[in-house]
Amino acid sequence: MKGIHMSDILCRPFSCRRGNLTIRGHVFRKNTGVLPTIIICHGFMANQRSVWHYAKLAASIGFAAFTFDFCGGCVIGKSDGRQSEMSVLTEVEDLKAVIGYIKTRDDTDSSRISLMGCSQGGVVCALTAAQIPDEIERLILFYPAFCIPDDARRGKMMFARFDPDNIPPVVKPFPNEAWGCLRKRCNKYEYIRRNHRL
């Protein structure tokens, strides 16, 4: 980025717990001392690496920027948890656990916590901020997936189709063969183009 020296940004791992699950992430910062905090949440099936560019930019302007993988919320992620046990509501609890962890650190200003989220991460940030409004200074949402409740009521979420009056215990967003493609890091867009009509 022009005018910003990303080589000055420090990136360090962190971890915290939600119940018996470990949440793993990274904190990006340029300055020492007590800094305002921004927590940046990834979208559905993405992982924290997809928002690192936002974290580096936030760190370059003086924030302690935290990213993490939702428990069970990634195809390839570092946090504990299974995808079949993940929901928007468990992701809200993950985010609250990260907020609680940040409040224990002596290098962050717990009165200045901002949330930033992309897609489903945006929905999670909005729900969390609504539950604890006095603890959140700013809310920044990029293309928040506020369509999730309506899609669920229609029985159509991403590529998954189901009877909304008889929801199965596990709803897979892709057919089984697509999961293999995603785990092998193949071109998922090519897979979708060949196998699904939108």
GROMACS .gro file of C-alpha atoms in nm:
model
  198
    1MET     CA    1   0.000   0.000   0.000
    2LYS     CA    2   0.136   0.336  -0.097
    3GLY     CA    3   0.264   0.541   0.197
    4ILE     CA    4   0.219   0.258   0.448
    5HIS     CA    5   0.515   0.041   0.545
    6MET     CA    6   0.364  -0.298   0.608
    7SER     CA    7   0.705  -0.429   0.711
    8ASP     CA    8   0.661  -0.230   1.034
    9ILE     CA    9   0.352  -0.435   1.128
   10LEU     CA   10   0.408  -0.706   1.389
   11CYS     CA   11   0.194  -1.020   1.377
   12ARG     CA   12   0.171  -1.246   1.681
   13PRO     CA   13  -0.049  -1.551   1.748
   14PHE     CA   14  -0.297  -1.560   2.035
   15SER     CA   15  -0.545  -1.813   2.167
   16CYS     CA   16  -0.839  -1.811   2.405
   17ARG     CA   17  -1.114  -2.051   2.503
   18ARG     CA   18  -1.488  -2.087   2.461
   19GLY     CA   19  -1.585  -2.371   2.688
   20ASN     CA   20  -1.367  -2.667   2.591
   21LEU     CA   21  -1.279  -2.523   2.247
   22THR     CA   22  -0.964  -2.326   2.168
   23ILE     CA   23  -1.000  -2.021   1.945
   24ARG     CA   24  -0.679  -1.938   1.758
   25GLY     CA   25  -0.593  -1.611   1.592
   26HIS     CA   26  -0.340  -1.336   1.537
   27VAL     CA   27  -0.293  -0.979   1.653
   28PHE     CA   28  -0.143  -0.720   1.420
   29ARG     CA   29   0.005  -0.401   1.560
   30LYS     CA   30   0.253  -0.133   1.464
   31ASN     CA   31   0.283   0.067   1.784
   32THR     CA   32   0.366  -0.034   2.137
   33GLY     CA   33   0.166   0.071   2.439
   34VAL     CA   34  -0.207   0.053   2.500
   35LEU     CA   35  -0.398   0.066   2.170
   36PRO     CA   36  -0.761   0.079   2.063
   37THR     CA   37  -0.874  -0.261   1.936
   38ILE     CA   38  -1.050  -0.382   1.625
   39ILE     CA   39  -1.164  -0.743   1.586
   40ILE     CA   40  -1.207  -0.848   1.223
   41CYS     CA   41  -1.433  -1.147   1.150
   42HIS     CA   42  -1.420  -1.362   0.837
   43GLY     CA   43  -1.718  -1.490   0.640
   44PHE     CA   44  -1.875  -1.833   0.605
   45MET     CA   45  -1.628  -2.110   0.515
   46ALA     CA   46  -1.344  -1.857   0.487
   47ASN     CA   47  -1.075  -1.818   0.751
   48GLN     CA   48  -0.884  -1.540   0.922
   49ARG     CA   49  -0.632  -1.514   0.637
   50SER     CA   50  -0.909  -1.370   0.420
   51VAL     CA   51  -0.919  -1.057   0.640
   52TRP     CA   52  -0.550  -1.010   0.715
   53HIS     CA   53  -0.525  -0.723   0.463
   54TYR     CA   54  -0.782  -0.532   0.671
   55ALA     CA   55  -0.590  -0.615   0.989
   56LYS     CA   56  -0.262  -0.488   0.846
   57LEU     CA   57  -0.426  -0.165   0.733
   58ALA     CA   58  -0.592  -0.114   1.073
   59ALA     CA   59  -0.261  -0.180   1.249
   60SER     CA   60  -0.087   0.073   1.025
   61ILE     CA   61  -0.318   0.348   1.150
   62GLY     CA   62  -0.277   0.266   1.519
   63PHE     CA   63  -0.508  -0.022   1.609
   64ALA     CA   64  -0.434  -0.355   1.768
   65ALA     CA   65  -0.612  -0.563   1.503
   66PHE     CA   66  -0.726  -0.914   1.597
   67THR     CA   67  -0.828  -1.188   1.354
   68PHE     CA   68  -0.931  -1.545   1.441
   69ASP     CA   69  -1.091  -1.856   1.297
   70PHE     CA   70  -1.444  -1.928   1.417
   71CYS     CA   71  -1.478  -2.268   1.587
   72GLY     CA   72  -1.597  -2.503   1.315
   73GLY     CA   73  -1.653  -2.206   1.085
   74CYS     CA   74  -1.377  -2.274   0.833
   75VAL     CA   75  -1.303  -2.534   0.570
   76ILE     CA   76  -0.935  -2.494   0.662
   77GLY     CA   77  -0.895  -2.320   0.999
   78LYS     CA   78  -0.685  -2.333   1.315
   79SER     CA   79  -0.954  -2.313   1.586
   80ASP     CA   80  -1.116  -2.621   1.740
   81GLY     CA   81  -1.467  -2.735   1.658
   82ARG     CA   82  -1.664  -2.916   1.391
   83GLN     CA   83  -1.857  -2.756   1.108
   84SER     CA   84  -2.163  -2.961   1.198
   85GLU     CA   85  -2.166  -2.790   1.541
   86MET     CA   86  -2.118  -2.432   1.413
   87SER     CA   87  -2.396  -2.176   1.373
   88VAL     CA   88  -2.423  -1.801   1.363
   89LEU     CA   89  -2.506  -1.815   1.735
   90THR     CA   90  -2.197  -2.021   1.824
   91GLU     CA   91  -1.992  -1.771   1.625
   92VAL     CA   92  -2.141  -1.490   1.837
   93GLU     CA   93  -2.016  -1.679   2.144
   94ASP     CA   94  -1.671  -1.715   1.982
   95LEU     CA   95  -1.657  -1.341   1.924
   96LYS     CA   96  -1.764  -1.269   2.282
   97ALA     CA   97  -1.485  -1.500   2.404
   98VAL     CA   98  -1.231  -1.306   2.197
   99ILE     CA   99  -1.368  -0.977   2.339
  100GLY     CA  100  -1.334  -1.118   2.690
  101TYR     CA  101  -0.977  -1.223   2.617
  102ILE     CA  102  -0.886  -0.879   2.479
  103LYS     CA  103  -1.014  -0.718   2.799
  104THR     CA  104  -0.757  -0.917   2.998
  105ARG     CA  105  -0.461  -0.784   2.799
  106ASP     CA  106  -0.261  -0.490   2.928
  107ASP     CA  107  -0.177  -0.364   2.576
  108THR     CA  108  -0.535  -0.296   2.462
  109ASP     CA  109  -0.785  -0.028   2.562
  110SER     CA  110  -1.094  -0.227   2.664
  111SER     CA  111  -1.309   0.088   2.641
  112ARG     CA  112  -1.228   0.122   2.269
  113ILE     CA  113  -1.325  -0.205   2.098
  114SER     CA  114  -1.449  -0.197   1.739
  115LEU     CA  115  -1.594  -0.487   1.540
  116MET     CA  116  -1.552  -0.539   1.166
  117GLY     CA  117  -1.709  -0.829   0.980
  118CYS     CA  118  -1.744  -0.961   0.627
  119SER     CA  119  -2.052  -1.152   0.504
  120GLN     CA  120  -2.158  -1.397   0.781
  121GLY     CA  121  -1.888  -1.239   0.998
  122GLY     CA  122  -2.077  -0.911   0.954
  123VAL     CA  123  -2.397  -1.071   1.081
  124VAL     CA  124  -2.205  -1.211   1.380
  125CYS     CA  125  -2.058  -0.867   1.457
  126ALA     CA  126  -2.401  -0.701   1.433
  127LEU     CA  127  -2.566  -0.958   1.662
  128THR     CA  128  -2.281  -0.931   1.912
  129ALA     CA  129  -2.289  -0.550   1.915
  130ALA     CA  130  -2.667  -0.563   1.971
  131GLN     CA  131  -2.616  -0.789   2.275
  132ILE     CA  132  -2.337  -0.581   2.432
  133PRO     CA  133  -2.377  -0.228   2.289
  134ASP     CA  134  -2.200  -0.054   2.578
  135GLU     CA  135  -1.884  -0.255   2.511
  136ILE     CA  136  -1.851  -0.176   2.139
  137GLU     CA  137  -1.723   0.159   2.016
  138ARG     CA  138  -1.767   0.107   1.639
  139LEU     CA  139  -1.935  -0.145   1.410
  140ILE     CA  140  -1.805  -0.180   1.052
  141LEU     CA  141  -1.980  -0.425   0.819
  142PHE     CA  142  -1.871  -0.533   0.471
  143TYR     CA  143  -2.149  -0.699   0.268
  144PRO     CA  144  -2.317  -0.845   0.580
  145ALA     CA  145  -2.521  -1.157   0.503
  146PHE     CA  146  -2.844  -1.036   0.659
  147CYS     CA  147  -3.022  -1.268   0.412
  148ILE     CA  148  -2.935  -1.576   0.623
  149PRO     CA  149  -3.267  -1.591   0.819
  150ASP     CA  150  -3.476  -1.539   0.503
  151ASP     CA  151  -3.276  -1.798   0.311
  152ALA     CA  152  -3.320  -2.048   0.596
  153ARG     CA  153  -3.696  -1.989   0.601
  154ARG     CA  154  -3.704  -2.063   0.225
  155GLY     CA  155  -3.490  -2.377   0.259
  156LYS     CA  156  -3.217  -2.243   0.030
  157MET     CA  157  -2.878  -2.155   0.176
  158MET     CA  158  -2.593  -2.123  -0.071
  159PHE     CA  159  -2.616  -2.450  -0.268
  160ALA     CA  160  -2.794  -2.642   0.007
  161ARG     CA  161  -3.160  -2.721  -0.038
  162PHE     CA  162  -3.382  -2.853   0.241
  163ASP     CA  163  -3.741  -2.858   0.364
  164PRO     CA  164  -3.768  -2.563   0.607
  165ASP     CA  165  -4.055  -2.740   0.785
  166ASN     CA  166  -3.843  -3.052   0.840
  167ILE     CA  167  -3.484  -2.933   0.879
  168PRO     CA  168  -3.230  -3.217   0.887
  169PRO     CA  169  -2.978  -3.233   1.175
  170VAL     CA  170  -2.694  -3.134   0.937
  171VAL     CA  171  -2.731  -2.917   0.627
  172LYS     CA  172  -2.434  -2.933   0.391
  173PRO     CA  173  -2.380  -2.622   0.180
  174PHE     CA  174  -2.226  -2.828  -0.102
  175PRO     CA  175  -2.262  -3.187  -0.221
  176ASN     CA  176  -2.009  -3.433  -0.076
  177GLU     CA  177  -1.783  -3.420  -0.382
  178ALA     CA  178  -1.753  -3.042  -0.348
  179TRP     CA  179  -1.618  -3.078   0.008
  180GLY     CA  180  -1.335  -3.289  -0.132
  181CYS     CA  181  -1.265  -3.015  -0.386
  182LEU     CA  182  -1.257  -2.745  -0.118
  183ARG     CA  183  -1.030  -2.946   0.113
  184LYS     CA  184  -0.784  -3.006  -0.173
  185ARG     CA  185  -0.783  -2.632  -0.245
  186CYS     CA  186  -0.900  -2.685  -0.600
  187ASN     CA  187  -1.071  -2.408  -0.794
  188LYS     CA  188  -1.412  -2.403  -0.623
  189TYR     CA  189  -1.547  -2.149  -0.872
  190GLU     CA  190  -1.470  -2.383  -1.161
  191TYR     CA  191  -1.638  -2.666  -0.969
  192ILE     CA  192  -1.947  -2.452  -0.914
  193ARG     CA  193  -1.957  -2.337  -1.278
  194ARG     CA  194  -1.945  -2.698  -1.402
  195ASN     CA  195  -2.188  -2.851  -1.154
  196HIS     CA  196  -2.446  -2.592  -1.051
  197ARG     CA  197  -2.665  -2.346  -1.226
  198LEU     CA  198  -2.748  -2.039  -1.020
   0.00000   0.00000   0.00000
